[in-house]
XYZ file of C-alpha atoms in Angstrom:
672
model
C 49.593 -134.031 -4.355
C 48.346 -132.510 -7.561
C 44.754 -133.049 -6.548
C 45.331 -131.226 -3.294
C 46.900 -128.308 -5.126
C 43.900 -128.037 -7.438
C 41.529 -128.075 -4.525
C 43.478 -125.249 -2.932
C 43.220 -123.214 -6.171
C 39.502 -123.826 -6.457
C 39.020 -122.876 -2.874
C 41.074 -119.691 -3.353
C 39.131 -118.878 -6.493
C 35.826 -119.202 -4.642
C 37.152 -117.108 -1.800
C 38.360 -114.382 -4.212
C 35.062 -114.426 -6.085
C 33.172 -114.078 -2.819
C 35.406 -111.181 -1.793
C 34.766 -109.428 -5.106
C 31.034 -109.841 -4.697
C 31.226 -108.424 -1.145
C 33.346 -105.508 -2.377
C 30.839 -104.814 -5.113
C 27.962 -104.913 -2.595
C 29.935 -102.643 -0.267
C 30.552 -100.166 -3.111
C 26.865 -100.033 -3.861
C 26.134 -99.479 -0.187
C 28.709 -96.690 -0.001
C 27.139 -94.983 -3.003
C 23.815 -94.954 -1.183
C 25.291 -93.752 2.133
C 27.275 -90.804 0.577
C 24.380 -88.203 0.418
C 23.371 -89.100 3.935
C 26.904 -88.458 5.129
C 26.858 -85.084 3.412
C 23.566 -84.241 5.157
C 25.017 -85.326 8.480
C 28.107 -83.257 7.800
C 25.951 -80.194 7.170
C 23.968 -80.724 10.356
C 26.999 -81.265 12.526
C 27.592 -77.493 13.287
C 24.013 -76.991 14.433
C 24.114 -80.195 16.387
C 27.372 -79.093 17.878
C 25.764 -75.706 18.841
C 22.777 -77.542 20.268
C 24.825 -79.745 22.464
C 27.290 -76.919 23.407
C 25.270 -75.889 26.501
C 25.484 -79.511 27.601
C 29.209 -79.160 27.264
C 29.180 -75.738 29.047
C 29.947 -75.412 32.690
C 27.122 -76.106 35.029
C 27.172 -72.719 36.840
C 27.134 -70.841 33.478
C 24.062 -72.776 32.339
C 22.328 -72.050 35.651
C 22.897 -68.246 35.347
C 21.526 -68.010 31.766
C 17.963 -68.505 32.964
C 18.037 -65.430 35.209
C 19.385 -63.167 32.454
C 16.757 -64.369 30.020
C 13.937 -63.798 32.511
C 15.067 -60.185 33.220
C 15.063 -59.347 29.486
C 11.817 -61.106 28.634
C 9.645 -59.051 31.046
C 10.327 -55.538 29.542
C 10.556 -56.996 26.043
C 7.126 -58.563 26.474
C 5.706 -55.245 27.785
C 7.203 -53.388 24.841
C 5.677 -55.849 22.401
C 2.266 -55.507 24.043
C 2.413 -51.701 23.831
C 3.579 -51.934 20.244
C 0.564 -54.094 19.426
C -1.649 -51.563 21.236
C -0.225 -48.744 19.101
C -1.263 -50.465 15.929
C -4.634 -51.067 17.524
C -4.987 -47.296 18.071
C -4.567 -46.732 14.340
C -8.064 -48.097 13.810
C -9.419 -45.752 16.520
C -8.124 -42.555 14.840
C -11.336 -41.054 13.480
C -11.706 -38.091 11.112
C -10.695 -34.931 13.057
C -13.320 -32.924 11.156
C -16.206 -35.112 12.360
C -14.944 -35.856 15.882
C -12.099 -33.584 16.916
C -12.233 -34.347 20.677
C -12.180 -38.088 20.011
C -9.328 -37.715 17.565
C -7.310 -35.658 20.027
C -7.989 -38.192 22.791
C -6.705 -41.113 20.719
C -3.740 -39.008 19.617
C -2.819 -38.303 23.222
C -2.978 -42.020 24.043
C -0.763 -42.685 21.043
C 1.753 -40.136 22.305
C 1.732 -41.755 25.769
C 2.250 -45.215 24.276
C 5.148 -43.994 22.192
C 6.620 -42.314 25.237
C 6.467 -45.662 27.072
C 8.142 -47.370 24.137
C 10.798 -44.710 23.993
C 11.546 -45.052 27.691
C 11.527 -48.897 27.785
C 12.957 -49.919 24.448
C 16.381 -48.791 25.528
C 16.191 -50.826 28.700
C 15.003 -53.934 26.846
C 17.779 -53.564 24.286
C 20.356 -53.173 27.068
C 19.199 -56.320 28.853
C 19.204 -58.256 25.606
C 22.745 -57.028 25.078
C 23.667 -58.303 28.540
C 22.398 -61.788 27.604
C 24.388 -61.782 24.370
C 27.493 -60.667 26.244
C 26.967 -63.442 28.842
C 26.469 -66.091 26.170
C 29.605 -64.949 24.410
C 31.761 -64.753 27.525
C 30.725 -68.174 28.763
C 30.621 -69.817 25.339
C 27.095 -70.980 25.928
C 26.076 -70.268 22.301
C 27.652 -70.655 18.879
C 29.825 -67.767 17.672
C 27.803 -67.308 14.490
C 24.623 -67.141 16.525
C 26.220 -64.545 18.799
C 27.289 -62.514 15.771
C 23.769 -62.440 14.348
C 22.399 -61.323 17.711
C 24.929 -58.504 17.875
C 23.973 -57.277 14.399
C 20.280 -57.252 15.329
C 21.001 -55.290 18.531
C 23.147 -52.759 16.671
C 20.329 -52.169 14.181
C 17.876 -51.582 17.050
C 20.228 -49.056 18.643
C 20.612 -47.129 15.367
C 16.861 -46.952 14.909
C 16.423 -45.693 18.448
C 19.081 -42.973 18.068
C 18.052 -41.689 14.626
C 14.255 -41.395 14.748
C 12.906 -43.114 17.765
C 9.185 -42.424 17.483
C 8.940 -42.567 13.728
C 10.467 -45.989 13.637
C 8.697 -47.302 16.683
C 5.221 -46.621 15.322
C 5.980 -46.883 11.621
C 5.196 -43.159 11.085
C 1.674 -43.406 12.550
C 2.048 -40.368 14.840
C 3.510 -38.158 12.106
C 0.657 -39.053 9.795
C -1.879 -38.314 12.530
C -0.253 -34.934 13.196
C -0.273 -34.134 9.470
C -4.021 -34.738 9.425
C -4.368 -32.440 12.421
C -2.499 -29.675 10.571
C -4.828 -30.155 7.620
C -7.796 -29.752 9.954
C -6.199 -26.601 11.439
C -5.916 -25.130 7.948
C -9.449 -26.192 7.033
C -10.974 -24.548 10.090
C -9.130 -21.307 9.332
C -9.844 -21.311 5.601
C -13.541 -22.133 5.799
C -14.161 -19.520 8.482
C -11.904 -16.792 7.036
C -14.349 -15.013 4.774
C -13.374 -11.591 3.302
C -15.271 -8.885 5.142
C -17.860 -7.063 3.023
C -17.015 -3.415 2.575
C -17.757 -0.458 0.358
C -15.026 1.511 -1.419
C -17.173 4.644 -1.276
C -19.652 4.533 1.631
C -22.258 7.236 1.782
C -21.785 10.019 4.348
C -22.628 8.769 7.792
C -22.528 5.121 6.743
C -20.247 2.540 8.297
C -18.891 -0.258 6.167
C -20.342 -3.630 7.104
C -17.980 -5.391 9.499
C -18.491 -8.802 11.081
C -18.534 -8.551 14.906
C -15.889 -11.263 15.194
C -13.586 -12.656 12.487
C -14.011 -16.221 13.792
C -16.739 -17.896 15.903
C -15.840 -18.769 19.484
C -16.330 -22.490 18.835
C -13.823 -22.373 15.976
C -11.285 -20.526 18.126
C -11.629 -23.202 20.811
C -11.019 -25.945 18.250
C -7.961 -24.146 16.935
C -6.587 -23.835 20.471
C -7.195 -27.546 21.127
C -5.373 -28.493 17.916
C -2.542 -26.113 18.807
C -2.099 -27.862 22.151
C -1.385 -31.218 20.538
C 0.750 -29.811 17.716
C 2.843 -27.718 20.116
C 3.397 -30.829 22.255
C 4.927 -32.399 19.148
C 7.135 -29.416 18.214
C 4.918 -28.194 15.372
C 4.221 -24.624 16.540
C 6.183 -23.013 13.708
C 4.158 -24.904 11.111
C 0.902 -23.854 12.786
C 1.928 -20.201 12.815
C 2.994 -20.428 9.191
C -0.422 -21.821 8.207
C -2.226 -19.198 10.299
C -0.282 -16.296 8.774
C -0.772 -17.607 5.254
C -4.549 -18.015 5.584
C -5.319 -14.844 7.554
C -3.066 -12.521 5.525
C -4.612 -13.914 2.348
C -8.051 -13.188 3.789
C -7.147 -9.558 4.571
C -5.740 -9.102 1.068
C -8.982 -10.469 -0.368
C -10.910 -7.992 1.778
C -8.825 -5.112 0.440
C -9.076 -6.153 -3.204
C -12.624 -4.779 -3.339
C -11.172 -1.306 -2.788
C -9.172 -1.344 -6.030
C -5.832 -0.524 -4.422
C -3.731 -0.788 -7.586
C -2.750 2.848 -7.096
C -0.610 1.842 -4.103
C 1.922 0.375 -6.534
C 2.358 3.625 -8.484
C 5.914 4.950 -8.779
C 7.161 8.537 -8.906
C 8.006 8.149 -12.594
C 4.380 7.302 -13.403
C 2.884 10.733 -12.619
C 3.893 14.330 -13.341
C 2.907 15.907 -10.031
C 0.787 15.374 -6.957
C -2.282 16.962 -8.529
C -2.495 14.181 -11.098
C -2.980 11.605 -8.295
C -5.017 13.862 -5.995
C -7.958 11.453 -6.101
C -5.730 8.544 -5.085
C -4.393 10.486 -2.097
C -7.938 11.250 -0.920
C -8.857 7.567 -1.214
C -5.619 6.523 0.481
C -6.629 8.159 3.755
C -10.047 6.478 3.759
C -8.649 3.095 2.782
C -5.865 3.241 5.379
C -8.340 4.138 8.111
C -10.597 1.272 7.102
C -7.718 -1.212 6.981
C -6.314 -0.175 10.364
C -9.505 0.354 12.350
C -11.355 -2.673 11.020
C -9.211 -5.273 9.264
C -5.972 -5.079 11.244
C -7.858 -4.406 14.472
C -9.774 -7.655 13.921
C -6.558 -9.578 13.165
C -4.914 -8.135 16.268
C -7.742 -9.380 18.484
C -7.909 -12.754 16.760
C -4.171 -13.386 17.131
C -4.531 -12.644 20.828
C -7.519 -14.989 21.144
C -5.916 -17.914 19.301
C -2.338 -17.679 20.615
C -2.980 -16.037 23.987
C -1.708 -18.994 25.994
C 1.640 -18.920 24.199
C 2.545 -15.420 25.357
C 2.670 -11.889 23.976
C 5.790 -12.360 21.855
C 4.292 -15.245 19.876
C 0.963 -13.692 18.935
C 2.417 -10.218 18.345
C 4.998 -11.709 15.971
C 2.204 -13.555 14.201
C 0.138 -10.353 13.873
C 3.131 -8.359 12.610
C 3.706 -10.840 9.793
C 0.026 -10.834 8.845
C -0.035 -7.021 8.719
C 3.127 -6.879 6.623
C 2.009 -9.556 4.162
C -1.556 -8.241 3.943
C -0.580 -4.779 2.704
C 0.186 -2.244 5.451
C 3.673 -1.747 3.978
C 2.156 -0.874 0.587
C 0.081 1.874 2.217
C 3.184 3.369 3.817
C 5.175 3.070 0.594
C 2.516 5.020 -1.308
C 2.802 7.842 1.224
C 6.551 7.828 0.750
C 6.103 7.967 -3.033
C 3.989 11.118 -2.642
C 6.720 12.764 -0.557
C 9.246 12.008 -3.314
C 7.203 13.759 -6.006
C 7.993 17.206 -7.439
C 7.561 20.255 -5.242
C 4.276 22.016 -5.747
C 2.035 24.176 -3.520
C -0.728 21.636 -4.058
C 1.689 19.033 -2.726
C 1.690 20.932 0.594
C -2.071 20.393 0.903
C -1.732 16.729 -0.008
C 1.081 16.251 2.511
C -1.135 17.842 5.149
C -3.897 15.419 4.151
C -1.491 12.498 4.610
C -0.351 13.851 7.979
C -3.967 14.295 9.085
C -4.748 10.690 8.171
C -1.709 9.360 10.028
C -2.339 11.605 13.015
C -5.944 10.443 13.194
C -4.697 6.860 13.388
C -1.784 7.609 15.713
C -3.254 5.894 18.787
C -4.317 2.889 16.719
C -0.852 2.605 15.173
C 0.819 2.813 18.577
C -1.437 0.132 20.022
C -1.480 -2.270 17.082
C 2.085 -1.854 15.821
C 3.866 -0.726 18.985
C 5.487 -4.061 19.811
C 9.015 -5.104 18.951
C 7.725 -7.541 16.339
C 6.403 -4.597 14.302
C 9.757 -2.794 14.125
C 9.687 -2.592 10.309
C 6.216 -1.008 10.311
C 7.276 1.420 13.042
C 10.392 2.480 11.152
C 8.521 3.010 7.875
C 5.792 4.988 9.666
C 8.287 7.242 11.451
C 10.177 7.789 8.204
C 6.955 8.686 6.393
C 5.921 11.178 9.087
C 9.374 12.777 8.987
C 9.246 13.084 5.205
C 5.730 14.534 5.307
C 6.593 17.164 7.914
C 9.885 18.181 6.332
C 8.368 18.308 2.844
C 5.345 20.344 3.954
C 7.422 22.845 5.919
C 9.931 23.255 3.112
C 7.183 24.165 0.636
C 5.378 26.452 3.099
C 8.421 28.544 4.039
C 9.374 28.924 0.367
C 5.965 30.081 -0.921
C 6.769 33.824 -0.765
C 10.051 33.283 -2.566
C 8.339 31.255 -5.256
C 5.670 33.963 -5.745
C 8.421 36.547 -6.030
C 10.169 34.487 -8.690
C 6.966 34.587 -10.730
C 7.517 38.326 -11.369
C 9.852 37.377 -14.161
C 6.969 35.659 -15.959
C 5.044 37.935 -18.393
C 1.538 39.018 -17.278
C -1.551 37.653 -19.043
C -1.740 39.215 -22.543
C -5.508 39.687 -22.183
C -5.242 41.826 -19.035
C -7.159 39.301 -16.949
C -6.404 38.086 -13.434
C -3.218 35.982 -13.387
C -3.792 32.413 -12.332
C -1.241 32.970 -9.586
C -3.418 35.667 -7.984
C -6.496 33.435 -8.151
C -4.538 30.491 -6.819
C -2.802 32.254 -3.934
C -5.982 33.939 -2.694
C -7.810 30.626 -2.640
C -4.741 28.766 -1.364
C -4.231 31.045 1.650
C -7.894 30.754 2.609
C -7.570 26.965 2.457
C -4.542 27.050 4.738
C -6.504 29.258 7.167
C -9.627 27.109 6.904
C -10.863 24.551 9.402
C -9.530 21.673 7.306
C -5.900 22.766 7.245
C -4.980 25.481 9.759
C -4.776 23.246 12.831
C -2.933 20.546 10.865
C -0.463 23.033 9.384
C 0.101 24.556 12.815
C 0.777 21.114 14.300
C 3.221 20.297 11.506
C 5.058 23.597 11.966
C 5.185 23.096 15.743
C 6.750 19.635 15.302
C 9.234 20.920 12.744
C 10.310 23.753 15.055
C 10.605 21.358 18.004
C 13.045 19.225 16.005
C 15.178 22.346 15.704
C 14.699 23.085 19.417
C 12.796 26.249 18.505
C 9.411 27.468 19.697
C 6.628 28.035 17.206
C 4.179 30.915 17.576
C 1.012 31.301 15.554
C 2.031 34.771 14.452
C 4.724 33.126 12.339
C 2.045 31.339 10.339
C -0.074 34.498 9.995
C 2.973 36.579 9.149
C 4.028 34.201 6.411
C 0.593 34.301 4.774
C 0.466 38.120 4.944
C 3.941 38.213 3.448
C 2.655 35.979 0.688
C -0.107 38.482 -0.135
C 2.374 41.378 -0.089
C 4.442 39.462 -2.627
C 1.322 39.094 -4.775
C 0.734 42.866 -4.621
C 4.314 43.565 -5.656
C 3.894 41.110 -8.519
C 0.800 42.992 -9.696
C 2.671 46.287 -9.669
C 5.551 44.775 -11.620
C 3.257 43.085 -14.135
C 1.164 46.240 -14.711
C 4.296 48.082 -15.809
C 5.167 45.345 -18.270
C 2.283 46.296 -20.612
C 3.141 48.608 -23.489
C -0.507 49.668 -23.730
C -1.442 51.875 -20.765
C -5.142 51.170 -21.295
C -4.541 47.427 -21.059
C -2.522 48.057 -17.905
C -5.560 49.863 -16.447
C -7.811 46.910 -17.338
C -5.297 44.576 -15.693
C -5.185 46.593 -12.470
C -8.961 47.075 -12.409
C -9.428 43.303 -12.813
C -6.993 42.359 -10.061
C -7.943 44.948 -7.454
C -11.572 43.961 -7.854
C -10.715 40.259 -7.647
C -8.790 40.737 -4.402
C -11.578 42.825 -2.906
C -14.453 40.616 -3.934
C -12.879 37.228 -3.308
C -11.215 38.070 0.006
C -14.041 40.054 1.560
C -15.759 37.951 4.192
C -12.997 35.332 4.202
C -10.513 34.480 6.940
C -7.675 35.887 4.877
C -9.696 39.064 4.278
C -10.224 39.416 8.033
C -6.474 39.142 8.589
C -5.772 41.757 5.917
C -8.354 44.119 7.399
C -11.217 46.280 6.129
C -8.969 49.186 5.224
C -6.918 46.896 2.982
C -10.065 45.663 1.262
C -11.497 49.196 0.829
C -8.230 50.311 -0.655
C -8.467 47.667 -3.364
C -12.090 48.583 -4.021
C -11.087 52.219 -4.470
C -8.226 51.230 -6.754
C -10.710 49.326 -8.865
C -12.863 52.432 -9.262
C -9.798 54.546 -10.001
C -8.461 52.296 -12.770
C -11.949 51.781 -14.164
C -12.272 55.535 -14.606
C -8.822 55.765 -16.203
C -9.691 52.922 -18.591
C -12.888 54.630 -19.734
C -11.284 58.031 -20.049
C -8.276 56.823 -22.025
C -10.192 54.556 -24.400
C -13.910 54.670 -25.077
C -14.269 58.057 -23.479
C -12.403 59.621 -26.410
C -14.889 58.446 -29.050
C -17.839 60.815 -28.354
C -15.647 63.816 -29.171
C -15.241 62.445 -32.693
C -18.955 63.018 -33.270
C -18.669 66.750 -32.836
C -21.573 68.963 -34.004
C -19.363 71.891 -34.611
C -20.019 73.454 -38.033
C -23.220 71.505 -38.507
C -25.617 73.831 -36.702
C -27.776 75.803 -39.154
C -25.720 74.202 -41.955
C -23.725 77.409 -42.224
C -21.652 75.973 -45.032
C -24.528 74.523 -46.997
C -25.976 71.017 -47.141
C -23.168 69.555 -49.216
C -20.590 70.887 -46.836
C -22.523 69.504 -43.888
C -22.774 66.103 -45.587
C -19.029 65.989 -46.148
C -18.412 66.999 -42.563
C -20.750 64.283 -41.244
C -19.085 61.680 -43.490
C -15.652 62.680 -42.256
C -16.646 62.514 -38.608
C -18.524 59.218 -38.983
C -15.553 57.761 -40.795
C -13.210 58.838 -37.999
C -15.609 57.454 -35.402
C -15.986 54.131 -37.246
C -12.249 53.721 -37.639
C -11.585 54.528 -33.996
C -14.436 52.253 -32.860
C -13.324 49.357 -35.071
C -9.731 49.673 -33.938
C -10.667 49.834 -30.263
C -13.229 47.065 -30.531
C -10.832 44.793 -32.352
C -8.121 45.368 -29.771
C -10.352 45.003 -26.721
C -12.145 41.966 -28.087
C -9.065 40.026 -26.955
C -9.154 41.501 -23.463
C -10.889 39.731 -20.593
C -12.730 40.795 -17.455
C -13.186 37.598 -15.470
C -15.764 38.785 -12.963
C -19.231 38.783 -14.509
C -20.557 41.703 -12.460
C -17.526 43.852 -13.222
C -17.664 42.887 -16.878
C -21.344 43.797 -17.213
C -20.890 47.036 -15.306
C -17.880 48.027 -17.422
C -19.752 47.268 -20.654
C -22.729 49.256 -19.426
C -20.537 52.266 -18.652
C -19.058 52.087 -22.165
C -22.513 51.757 -23.699
C -23.757 54.783 -21.758
C -20.722 56.776 -22.894
C -21.039 55.830 -26.575
C -24.527 54.756 -27.633
C -26.646 57.779 -26.561
C -24.223 60.173 -28.262
C -24.151 58.031 -31.414
C -27.950 57.605 -31.471
C -28.532 61.341 -31.128
C -25.951 62.137 -33.758
C -27.426 59.696 -36.265
C -30.947 60.917 -35.614
C -29.894 64.479 -36.373
C -27.336 64.008 -39.112
C -27.821 60.495 -40.376
C -30.249 61.539 -43.109
C -27.490 63.610 -44.693
C -25.564 60.460 -45.603
C -28.289 57.844 -45.786
C -29.328 59.004 -49.246
C -25.770 58.818 -50.491
C -24.701 55.878 -52.646
C -21.874 55.135 -50.214
C -24.078 55.471 -47.148
C -23.039 52.037 -45.785
C -19.469 53.253 -45.420
C -20.527 55.996 -43.020
C -23.773 54.841 -41.465
C -21.993 51.565 -40.676
C -23.691 50.841 -37.357
C -27.055 51.342 -35.770
C -27.310 52.302 -32.111
C -28.628 48.818 -31.391
C -25.735 47.061 -33.172
C -23.225 49.208 -31.308
C -24.812 48.349 -27.996
C -24.802 44.652 -28.838
C -21.149 44.736 -29.857
C -20.093 46.643 -26.762
C -21.945 44.255 -24.468
C -20.077 41.340 -26.062
C -16.671 42.635 -24.989
C -14.320 41.141 -22.363
C -15.816 37.661 -22.420
C -13.516 35.080 -20.747
C -12.032 32.370 -22.913
C -12.031 28.697 -21.844
C -9.045 28.360 -19.520
C -7.140 25.650 -17.753
C -6.091 26.038 -14.202
C -2.806 25.058 -12.726
C -0.331 25.404 -9.948
C 3.126 26.803 -10.207
C 5.741 24.127 -9.737
C 8.821 24.334 -7.599
C 11.674 22.515 -9.275
C 15.175 22.145 -8.025
C 18.088 22.487 -10.409
C 21.728 22.852 -9.412
C 20.653 23.604 -5.857
C 18.394 26.507 -6.825
C 14.664 26.601 -7.284
C 13.174 27.634 -10.596
C 9.572 28.224 -11.444
C 7.462 26.975 -14.259
C 3.763 26.844 -14.912
C 1.802 23.677 -15.255
C -1.742 23.329 -16.477
C -4.002 21.402 -14.142
C -7.661 21.046 -13.549
C -8.248 22.698 -10.198
C -5.637 25.125 -8.935
C -5.013 28.289 -10.939
C -1.653 29.929 -11.231
C -0.028 32.820 -13.054
C 1.700 32.518 -16.343
């Protein structure tokens, strides 16, 4: 019994040991199988998705094929076109070397992108239909469906935001940028400042190129414009064109030294100080309008003709404004804002003449709606010029009358006012100004709904001369010395006669008026001689000296006394009249000759007869002070004009009233 029990224990022990060994082997096996189970576990979702269609309904699986086929056809076409687009990138040559070829490839690129734009949406929609079908019929895994939806949403966003740019990776935009660069290059390299002369000789025309751009260049510009306009880049093209062409016009004008156009009213005292600038302004404006802006006008029409009148006229208006036409008009306005001055009237007439000469050109070049700013500034300038000129003209007589309060010249010469007005009136009646002044006055009267007649112009100028005559009468009475007053009147009557005879103003005044002034000159010349030098010969009286009735000593004393009186009177008169002036050379020489004839022969005869009586005396030099020759020389040196400045009386406004002053200038004389 015991033995059987032991056998059972041994058998159990062996069985347990065998089980332990199997368990140990199984544990080792499980350790090796664990990673593989993890791998299988990870692959189960994909395996599940792979076998899902097998688990899907049969009719759903059958329909998937049709949906896929419908989407694949346009998607394949889109992909082929997309590949072709990137193939075109290699075909885009340099537009400078082969513009037609470049434009041809660019057009093909545009067509390809248009195809993509039209078909991408359809391909995306069909792909969306497939995704929706897969989702509805649970043919695909949900995560797979989600990823497809995200991809489709991204495609839609790209299509909505910037379809072409994203479809071709920016290839078209880059190609168009290069085309703009070529547009600028063609303009820049062919926009050469026109050669010109700031002071051409009479009869010469400044050198102007027959056309601002060659025909071949214009054709290239138009071809480039066609492609850029098709891609909504017209504004950029116009901007480039305006920048280059306006810069070219400015460069052309720089040779004329137009810095004076920037001058302000505060930088000059009166119009006369910028007279040279005003003269140049008219020539420069004519050159700019008739040549530079005329060329730009034609070129804008040639380049942008196909786009319509509004486009190219707007382009031209901006070029004209940026190139400097506004500066020309502003300078004219600055002149109108300067101080009133009779010379200003002439300068305003010069400005009006320049504008009137260019009137038809202005109307044609700047008549469109795009040039409204230029039109407004031009009309304003013309209005200012006409109103300013008329205001000065109608006030001239009043201003001359106000000059009566100014003292006459202390040397008895011709007042600068008399010289100025005589010359001024002849200028206004001359060929250069009469027709212009008449036109200005006609326009001014028409604004007031009044009719202008030429007699008004003539009457105003005659009234001006009457005011001058009244001034002379008033001034002559202002001298305390009657002899100086006679010199003054002799000077002025002769000046009016001599300087108006044979002139247009003299013809208006008439021969009788001129003869009257000539006679007045003779009259006051006689008075001058009688009341001054004519009194000296009587001081050399021979009374009491004939036969020496009182003895030689008595005669000597008498001669000394009379020579002393003569010398004192001569010295006093000579000293006084040495400061007097006779401006006219002929009148001065004639007057001196008359004095010499009145004095020297009497003195020579007297000294020949009675000079020996005093020449032996120790104090002979006190009495025989002059020789006949020295007297003649001294008398012929009288009345010489001093260096003078010329000016124009100013018209200043203060507290609503006009006051007069005198300004020294270099050309136009005026009274002090």
